[in-house]
Structures are given as C-alpha cells and as structure tokens.
Coordinates of C-alpha atoms in Angstrom, one line a residue:
X1 CA -32.9 35.7 -26.4
X2 CA -30.5 32.8 -26.0
X3 CA -28.1 34.4 -28.5
X4 CA -28.2 37.7 -26.6
X5 CA -27.2 35.8 -23.4
X6 CA -24.3 34.1 -25.1
X7 CA -23.1 37.4 -26.5
X8 CA -23.4 39.0 -23.1
X9 CA -21.4 36.1 -21.5
X10 CA -18.8 36.4 -24.2
X11 CA -18.4 40.1 -23.6
X12 CA -18.1 39.6 -19.8
X13 CA -15.4 37.0 -20.4
X14 CA -13.5 39.3 -22.6
X15 CA -13.8 42.2 -20.1
X16 CA -12.6 39.9 -17.3
X17 CA -9.7 38.8 -19.4
X18 CA -8.7 42.4 -20.1
X19 CA -9.1 43.3 -16.5
X20 CA -6.7 40.5 -15.5
X21 CA -4.3 41.5 -18.3
X22 CA -4.1 45.0 -16.9
X23 CA -2.5 43.6 -13.8
X24 CA -0.3 40.8 -15.2
X25 CA 2.1 40.4 -12.3
X26 CA -0.5 39.8 -9.6
X27 CA -2.5 37.7 -11.9
X28 CA 0.5 35.5 -12.6
X29 CA 1.3 35.3 -8.9
X30 CA -2.3 34.3 -8.1
X31 CA -2.2 31.6 -10.8
X32 CA 1.1 30.3 -9.4
X33 CA -0.5 30.0 -6.0
X34 CA -3.4 27.9 -7.2
X35 CA -1.0 25.9 -9.4
X36 CA 1.2 25.0 -6.5
X37 CA -1.8 23.9 -4.4
X38 CA -3.2 21.7 -7.2
X39 CA 0.2 20.2 -8.0
X40 CA 0.4 19.3 -4.3
X41 CA -3.0 17.6 -4.5
X42 CA -2.0 15.7 -7.6
X43 CA 1.3 14.6 -6.1
X44 CA -0.3 13.6 -2.8
X45 CA -2.8 11.5 -4.8
X46 CA -0.3 9.7 -7.0
X47 CA 2.3 9.2 -4.2
X48 CA -0.4 7.8 -1.9
X49 CA -1.5 5.4 -4.6
X50 CA 2.1 4.5 -5.4
X51 CA 2.9 3.9 -1.8
X52 CA -0.1 1.7 -1.3
X53 CA 0.8 -0.2 -4.4
X54 CA 4.4 -0.7 -3.3
X55 CA 3.5 -1.7 0.3
X56 CA 0.7 -4.1 -0.7
X57 CA 2.6 -5.7 -3.5
X58 CA 5.3 -6.6 -1.0
X59 CA 2.8 -7.7 1.7
X60 CA 1.2 -10.0 -1.0
X61 CA 4.5 -11.9 -1.0
X62 CA 3.5 -13.2 2.4
X63 CA 0.0 -14.1 1.4
X64 CA -2.6 -11.5 2.5
X65 CA -4.8 -14.2 4.2
X66 CA -2.0 -16.1 5.9
X67 CA -2.2 -16.9 9.6
X68 CA 0.2 -18.6 11.9
X69 CA -0.4 -20.6 15.2
X70 CA 2.6 -21.4 17.4
X71 CA 3.5 -22.0 21.0
X72 CA 3.6 -18.9 23.2
X73 CA 6.8 -19.0 25.2
X74 CA 6.3 -15.6 26.9
X75 CA 4.8 -17.1 30.1
X76 CA 6.9 -16.0 33.0
X77 CA 5.0 -17.6 35.9
X78 CA 7.8 -18.9 38.2
X79 CA 5.4 -21.5 39.7
X80 CA 4.6 -23.1 36.4
X81 CA 7.0 -25.6 34.9
X82 CA 8.1 -24.9 31.3
X83 CA 7.6 -28.1 29.3
X84 CA 9.9 -28.9 26.4
X85 CA 8.8 -29.0 22.8
X86 CA 6.8 -26.9 20.4
X87 CA 3.4 -28.0 21.8
X88 CA 2.4 -29.1 18.3
X89 CA 2.9 -32.7 16.9
X90 CA 1.9 -34.8 13.9
X91 CA -1.0 -36.2 15.9
X92 CA -2.3 -32.7 16.5
X93 CA -2.2 -32.0 12.7
X94 CA -4.0 -35.3 12.0
X95 CA -6.7 -34.5 14.5
X96 CA -7.2 -31.0 13.1
X97 CA -7.6 -32.4 9.6
X98 CA -9.9 -35.2 10.6
X99 CA -12.2 -33.1 12.7
X100 CA -12.2 -30.1 10.3
X101 CA -12.3 -28.0 13.4
X102 CA -11.9 -24.6 11.8
X103 CA -14.3 -23.7 9.1
X104 CA -12.7 -20.2 8.6
X105 CA -9.4 -21.8 7.6
X106 CA -9.2 -23.0 4.0
X107 CA -5.9 -24.8 4.3
X108 CA -3.7 -25.8 7.2
X109 CA 0.0 -26.8 6.8
X110 CA 2.9 -27.7 9.1
X111 CA 6.0 -25.6 9.0
X112 CA 9.3 -26.9 10.5
X113 CA 12.0 -24.4 11.1
X114 CA 15.5 -26.0 11.3
X115 CA 18.0 -23.9 13.2
X116 CA 20.8 -26.4 13.4
X117 CA 23.9 -24.7 11.9
X118 CA 25.0 -28.1 10.5
X119 CA 22.2 -27.7 8.0
X120 CA 22.7 -24.0 7.2
X121 CA 25.3 -24.3 4.4
X122 CA 24.2 -25.5 1.0
X123 CA 26.7 -26.9 -1.4
X124 CA 26.5 -27.8 -5.1
X125 CA 29.9 -28.8 -6.7
X126 CA 32.4 -26.2 -5.5
X127 CA 29.8 -23.5 -4.8
X128 CA 28.4 -22.6 -1.3
X129 CA 25.5 -20.6 -0.1
X130 CA 24.0 -19.9 3.4
X131 CA 20.3 -20.6 3.5
X132 CA 17.3 -21.1 5.8
X133 CA 16.2 -24.7 5.8
X134 CA 12.4 -25.2 6.2
X135 CA 10.3 -28.3 6.3
X136 CA 7.0 -27.8 4.6
X137 CA 3.9 -29.6 3.3
X138 CA 2.5 -29.3 -0.2
X139 CA 0.1 -26.4 0.9
X140 CA 3.0 -24.2 1.9
X141 CA 3.4 -22.5 -1.5
X142 CA -0.2 -21.7 -1.9
X143 CA -0.5 -20.3 1.7
X144 CA 2.5 -18.1 1.3
X145 CA 1.7 -17.0 -2.2
X146 CA 4.9 -18.7 -3.6
X147 CA 5.2 -19.5 -7.2
X148 CA 7.4 -22.2 -8.7
X149 CA 9.3 -20.6 -11.6
X150 CA 11.1 -23.8 -12.6
X151 CA 10.2 -27.4 -11.9
X152 CA 7.3 -28.4 -9.6
X153 CA 5.9 -28.5 -6.1
X154 CA 6.1 -31.4 -3.7
X155 CA 3.7 -34.3 -4.2
X156 CA 1.8 -36.0 -1.4
X157 CA 4.0 -39.1 -1.7
X158 CA 7.1 -36.9 -1.5
X159 CA 5.9 -35.7 1.9
X160 CA 4.8 -39.0 3.3
X161 CA 8.0 -40.8 2.6
X162 CA 10.2 -37.8 3.5
X163 CA 11.8 -37.8 0.1
X164 CA 15.3 -36.3 -0.3
X165 CA 14.0 -33.4 -2.5
X166 CA 14.3 -29.7 -2.3
X167 CA 12.8 -26.5 -3.7
X168 CA 15.3 -23.6 -3.6
X169 CA 14.9 -19.9 -3.6
X170 CA 16.1 -17.7 -6.5
X171 CA 19.1 -16.4 -4.5
X172 CA 20.3 -19.9 -3.8
X173 CA 19.9 -20.8 -7.5
X174 CA 21.9 -17.8 -8.5
X175 CA 24.8 -18.6 -6.1
X176 CA 25.0 -22.4 -6.7
X177 CA 24.3 -22.4 -10.4
X178 CA 25.9 -19.2 -11.5
X179 CA 27.2 -21.0 -14.6
X180 CA 23.7 -21.0 -16.0
X181 CA 23.1 -24.7 -15.5
X182 CA 19.5 -25.8 -15.1
X183 CA 19.2 -26.7 -11.4
X184 CA 16.3 -29.1 -11.8
X185 CA 17.5 -32.6 -11.2
X186 CA 20.8 -31.4 -9.8
X187 CA 22.0 -32.5 -6.3
X188 CA 22.7 -30.1 -3.5
X189 CA 24.2 -31.0 -0.1
X190 CA 23.4 -29.6 3.3
X191 CA 25.8 -31.2 5.8
X192 CA 25.5 -34.9 5.2
X193 CA 22.1 -34.5 3.6
X194 CA 21.8 -35.0 -0.2
X195 CA 18.9 -33.4 -1.9
X196 CA 17.7 -33.4 -5.5
X197 CA 16.4 -30.0 -6.7
X198 CA 12.9 -30.3 -8.1
X199 CA 11.9 -26.6 -8.1
X200 CA 13.0 -23.0 -8.0
X201 CA 10.9 -20.4 -6.4
X202 CA 10.0 -17.2 -8.3
X203 CA 11.9 -14.2 -6.8
X204 CA 10.1 -12.1 -4.3
X205 CA 10.8 -8.4 -3.8
X206 CA 10.6 -7.2 -0.2
X207 CA 13.1 -4.4 -0.5
X208 CA 10.9 -1.7 0.9
X209 CA 9.7 -3.8 3.9
X210 CA 13.3 -4.8 4.5
X211 CA 14.4 -1.1 4.5
X212 CA 11.9 -0.3 7.3
X213 CA 12.6 -3.5 9.2
X214 CA 9.1 -5.0 8.6
X215 CA 10.0 -8.1 6.6
X216 CA 10.8 -10.2 9.7
X217 CA 14.5 -10.3 8.9
X218 CA 13.9 -13.2 6.6
X219 CA 15.0 -13.2 3.0
X220 CA 12.3 -15.0 1.0
X221 CA 14.8 -15.7 -1.8
X222 CA 17.3 -17.4 0.5
X223 CA 15.3 -20.6 1.4
X224 CA 15.6 -24.3 0.9
X225 CA 12.3 -26.1 1.3
X226 CA 12.2 -29.9 2.0
X227 CA 9.3 -32.2 2.9
X228 CA 8.4 -31.6 6.5
X229 CA 8.7 -35.3 7.4
X230 CA 12.3 -35.3 6.2
X231 CA 12.9 -32.2 8.4
X232 CA 11.4 -34.1 11.4
X233 CA 13.6 -37.1 10.6
X234 CA 16.7 -34.8 10.8
X235 CA 15.5 -33.6 14.2
X236 CA 14.5 -37.0 15.4
X237 CA 11.0 -36.1 16.5
X238 CA 7.5 -35.3 15.2
X239 CA 7.4 -31.7 16.5
X240 CA 5.9 -28.9 14.4
X241 CA 7.0 -25.3 15.0
X242 CA 4.2 -23.5 13.3
X243 CA 0.8 -24.4 11.9
X244 CA 0.3 -22.0 9.0
X245 CA -3.1 -21.6 7.3
X246 CA -5.0 -19.5 4.9
X247 CA -8.2 -17.7 5.8
X248 CA -11.3 -18.5 3.7
X249 CA -12.6 -15.5 1.7
X250 CA -14.7 -13.3 4.1
X251 CA -13.6 -15.2 7.2
X252 CA -12.6 -13.3 10.3
X253 CA -9.0 -13.3 11.4
X254 CA -10.1 -14.7 14.8
X255 CA -10.9 -18.0 13.1
X256 CA -7.3 -18.9 14.1
X257 CA -8.4 -18.8 17.8
X258 CA -10.3 -22.0 17.2
X259 CA -7.0 -23.7 16.3
X260 CA -5.3 -22.4 19.4
X261 CA -8.3 -23.5 21.5
X262 CA -8.2 -27.1 20.1
X263 CA -4.4 -27.4 20.7
X264 CA -4.8 -26.1 24.3
X265 CA -7.5 -28.7 25.0
X266 CA -5.6 -31.6 23.4
X267 CA -2.6 -30.9 25.6
X268 CA -4.7 -30.2 28.7
X269 CA -3.4 -26.7 29.1
X270 CA 0.2 -27.8 29.3
X271 CA 1.2 -25.2 26.6
X272 CA 0.0 -21.7 25.8
X273 CA -0.5 -20.7 22.1
X274 CA -0.5 -17.6 20.1
X275 CA -1.8 -16.7 16.7
X276 CA -0.8 -14.0 14.2
X277 CA -2.0 -13.1 10.7
X278 CA -1.3 -10.9 7.8
X279 CA -4.7 -9.2 8.2
X280 CA -3.3 -7.5 11.3
X281 CA -0.3 -6.1 9.2
X282 CA -2.6 -5.1 6.3
X283 CA -4.8 -3.2 8.7
X284 CA -1.8 -1.5 10.2
X285 CA -0.5 -0.6 6.8
X286 CA -3.9 0.9 5.8
X287 CA -4.0 3.0 9.0
X288 CA -0.5 4.3 8.4
X289 CA -1.0 5.1 4.7
X290 CA -4.4 6.6 5.5
X291 CA -2.8 8.9 8.1
X292 CA 0.0 10.0 5.7
X293 CA -2.6 10.7 3.1
X294 CA -4.6 12.8 5.5
X295 CA -1.6 14.8 6.5
X296 CA -0.7 15.4 2.9
X297 CA -4.3 16.5 2.0
X298 CA -4.3 18.9 5.0
X299 CA -1.0 20.4 3.7
X300 CA -2.4 20.8 0.2
X301 CA -5.6 22.3 1.6
X302 CA -3.6 24.9 3.5
X303 CA -1.8 25.7 0.3
X304 CA -5.1 26.2 -1.6
X305 CA -6.5 28.3 1.2
X306 CA -3.5 30.6 1.1
X307 CA -3.9 30.8 -2.7
X308 CA -7.7 31.5 -2.2
X309 CA -6.9 34.3 0.2
X310 CA -4.5 35.7 -2.5
X311 CA -7.4 35.7 -5.0
X312 CA -9.7 37.3 -2.5
X313 CA -7.2 40.0 -1.9
X314 CA -6.6 40.9 -5.5
X315 CA -10.3 40.8 -6.3
X316 CA -11.1 43.1 -3.4
X317 CA -8.3 45.5 -4.6
X318 CA -9.7 45.2 -8.2
X319 CA -13.2 46.3 -7.0
X320 CA -11.7 49.3 -5.2
X321 CA -9.6 50.3 -8.3
X322 CA -12.7 50.1 -10.6
X323 CA -15.2 51.9 -8.5
X324 CA -15.9 54.6 -11.0
X325 CA -16.2 52.1 -13.8
X326 CA -18.8 50.2 -11.7
X327 CA -20.7 53.4 -10.9
X328 CA -20.7 54.4 -14.5
X329 CA -22.1 51.1 -15.7
X330 CA -24.8 51.1 -13.0
X331 CA -25.7 54.7 -13.9
X332 CA -26.1 53.7 -17.5
X333 CA -28.5 50.9 -16.5
X334 CA -26.1 48.0 -16.2
X335 CA -27.7 45.2 -14.2
X336 CA -26.2 44.1 -10.9
X337 CA -26.2 40.5 -12.1
X338 CA -23.8 41.4 -15.0
X339 CA -21.4 43.1 -12.6
X340 CA -21.6 40.1 -10.2
X341 CA -20.9 37.7 -13.0
X342 CA -18.0 39.7 -14.4
X343 CA -16.2 39.8 -11.0
X344 CA -16.9 36.1 -10.6
X345 CA -15.5 35.2 -14.0
X346 CA -12.1 36.8 -13.2
X347 CA -11.3 34.6 -10.2
X348 CA -12.6 31.6 -12.1
X349 CA -10.2 32.3 -14.9
X350 CA -7.4 32.6 -12.4
X351 CA -8.3 29.4 -10.6
X352 CA -8.9 27.5 -13.8
X353 CA -5.6 28.6 -15.3
X354 CA -3.9 27.7 -12.1
X355 CA -5.6 24.4 -12.1
X356 CA -4.4 23.5 -15.6
X357 CA -0.8 24.7 -14.7
X358 CA -1.0 22.7 -11.5
X359 CA -2.1 19.6 -13.4
X360 CA 0.9 20.0 -15.8
X361 CA 3.3 20.5 -12.9
X362 CA 1.9 17.5 -10.9
X363 CA 1.8 15.2 -14.0
X364 CA 5.4 16.2 -14.8
X365 CA 6.6 15.5 -11.3
X366 CA 4.7 12.2 -11.4
X367 CA 6.5 11.2 -14.6
X368 CA 9.8 12.0 -13.1
X369 CA 9.0 9.9 -9.9
X370 CA 7.7 7.1 -12.1
X371 CA 10.9 7.0 -14.1
X372 CA 13.0 6.9 -10.9
X373 CA 11.0 4.4 -8.8
X374 CA 9.5 2.3 -11.6
X375 CA 6.1 2.6 -10.0
X376 CA 3.0 3.6 -12.0
X377 CA 2.3 7.0 -10.4
X378 CA 0.4 8.8 -13.2
X379 CA -2.7 10.7 -12.1
X380 CA -6.0 9.0 -12.7
X381 CA -8.9 10.7 -14.5
X382 CA -11.0 11.0 -11.3
X383 CA -8.1 12.7 -9.6
X384 CA -7.6 15.2 -12.5
X385 CA -11.3 16.0 -12.5
X386 CA -11.3 16.5 -8.8
X387 CA -8.3 18.8 -8.9
X388 CA -10.0 21.0 -11.6
X389 CA -13.3 21.1 -9.7
X390 CA -11.4 22.1 -6.5
X391 CA -9.5 24.8 -8.3
X392 CA -12.7 26.3 -9.7
X393 CA -14.4 26.0 -6.3
X394 CA -11.5 28.0 -4.7
X395 CA -11.9 30.7 -7.3
X396 CA -15.7 30.9 -6.8
X397 CA -15.5 31.1 -3.0
X398 CA -12.6 33.6 -3.1
X399 CA -14.3 35.9 -5.5
X400 CA -17.9 35.6 -4.2
X401 CA -17.7 38.4 -1.6
X402 CA -15.8 40.9 -3.7
X403 CA -18.2 40.3 -6.6
X404 CA -21.3 40.6 -4.4
X405 CA -19.9 43.8 -2.9
X406 CA -19.3 45.2 -6.4
X407 CA -22.8 44.3 -7.5
X408 CA -24.4 46.0 -4.4
X409 CA -22.6 49.3 -4.9
X410 CA -24.9 52.3 -5.4
X411 CA -24.1 54.4 -8.5
X412 CA -23.7 57.7 -6.6
X413 CA -21.4 56.3 -4.0
X414 CA -19.3 54.5 -6.7
X415 CA -19.0 57.6 -8.9
X416 CA -17.9 59.7 -5.8
X417 CA -15.2 57.3 -4.8
X418 CA -11.7 58.7 -5.0

C-alpha cells in the first residue's frame, strides 16, 4: 500500500512537471516573480542585520551603558540669576563616592573639558596636530569603552598628584610620530605644558555615525587625555564639567536621576542639572532600524503577493485549458484527491524553484555587498529556511483554489467544456 502511494505521488509529480513544461514561458515568468520576492526577503534580512551590526559596533565605541550628568544651562527665567561655574566640584565627587548614593551606577568619573585655544595645539619635535584636551580619571577608559593599544592607563597616584602625563589618540600618534617612533616615553607640548606620553588609544571607527551627524562632532581618535587634577590646575579651579558613569547590568537609565538630585540638594537648588545616556540612543537606533526593516518586509511581501497572484492566474488558466483531461480522468474513476494533489504540486514546484533561484540571487547580492562594505552580510540558516517555507506557502495558497475547483468538477461538465 505504501509503495502504491509513493508510485502515485511520483506519477503526479511527473505529470505536474510535464504540465509546466508545456507552458515554459509563463512557468519561467512565474518562477522569476517568486525569485524576485524571495531575493528581496533575503536582502532585507541581511541588510537589516548588517545595518544593525554597523550602527551598534559604532555605538559601542561610546560605551553602551554610559551616562552623563552635567549642568543644565537652558534655564531662561529672567528673574533668576545665572551663577557662574559648572555646578560640580571635587567636593561633590568626594561626597558621591563616600555616600555611594547611586546603586545603579557602577563607576563614576569626572570629565574636564578644556576649551582654551592655548592648549589646543599639540607639538612633538617639529610636528603639530590639533587636538581636544580632556582631563579624566582612571575610570574614563572603562566607561567609554576605550582600549589602550600601547602603553598603560593612568594610575591613582598619577591622578592625585596631577602628573604631567598624557594618553593620546591614534590620529595624534600618526601625525606627531609619523616617522614610526614609539611614542611611549616621548614628550609632547601643549602650549607651555610638557607631557610625557604613557599610552596610545586604540583607533575607533565612527565613520557611519559621522556621516549622519550622530557622533556629536567629536573625533574619538583626536584626543589627548591628561589627569583631571592637572586639567583643573591649568584652569585654576576645582570645577568638573561632566560626571560620567556606567550603568550596572540591568539597572534603569533613570538611575542617573539620583545623581542629579544629590547635586541639586548639595547646592541648594542654585543650579539645574541634566542627564543623558547611551541607552536613549540605543533605543532610538533600535526603533529606526526596526522601522526600516518593517518597511522592507512590507515591500518584499507586496512582491510575493504579486508573484502569488501570477501563480493563481496561470493555475486558473491551466485548469480551464485541461478541462477535458480532468473530465476524462474523472470518468475513468480518477479520485478527486489525485486531481487536487496534482494541481497543488504544480504551483509548489514553481514556488520551490523560484525560492531556490531567489536564494541564489539574494546570496549573490549579499556576497557583492559584503565585498564592497566589508560587513558580514551572508544570510543565516534560519533566514534561508524561512525564505523557502514562505515561497512554498505562497505556492500552496495561490494554487489551492484552482486545485480545489479542478477536483470538484463533474465529469459531464468537464467533457462538454469547449
């Protein structure tokens, strides 16, 4: 019995294949319609994955759990005097660390931003480079996901005594030490300030974020980091521009509000404070990428629906063209289930062939994009399986009604059909 069913199924597949071969042109066109839709699904999947990989790889260069607290200078109340200063001092930092006010923040570090143009030009020998000069603590590198490619990070004693030491960005190293010298131990000058280089930061790529204006206008490779107490000595005060921190795993981004609240209370409401964090940017990026993916999926779905309508059309035409054959088979005792199955196999062959061709087209396009962009955009196994299942589903749905119609025909009506 089982062998009979297998032989019957084999005969039905052969008949379906011969039926499609009799109309090669429309069969090929239908296969191309499915192939284009499946290729679109593959490309949308790999491009979405690649776009997410690109965006998040660059966002990681900021530290995905980084938060910043700073003075809010947007107050425009004309009846409220604007006090000078950043609103954050070394005493505030000491109080925060002693009280351990914010359980959701793993690490808190001061960040001094020097804007004085006298300290903007870095010199080593006869070479010059423009740079951003930042005063930082030892936690700065960990919070900002920075890696020291050469040399070392600051030590606690370097910070406390305001040592004349510097960690430079890769772009600064390339400009000042273009002759290939090892910069570690070399001296650089920033105005009257002499600094010994103890580290070089690993290069960070933010080219995509720069291209869309989302990198904050700051080149991460064009920095000179010095101990924050040395930066404060240069300014002649103990002001801190920003308190940067890293969220504990699982902590809510609003943990930074505890920090702003503490600062507000310590200064008796004399300053307003704001906080920001990478979590906000990550959520925004996810929403944008998700929206783009949905638009792409809708476009691919429309393509597959059009291809399915094409299959429905040719199968309906095929039923009309083979009315007498259907009537003869029924008159000779052919079961309706065999006719139904045959007319379902035909669209399944079309959709499966289109699915395979679409996979090849999508994979080929992915390889080309990968070679151009350098991103790994090859389709994953789940995506390939999903694409094939979708293509078969389109074939089954498109062929169901014509197949059912053929199976329900009465022999007399089918034989009389002209």
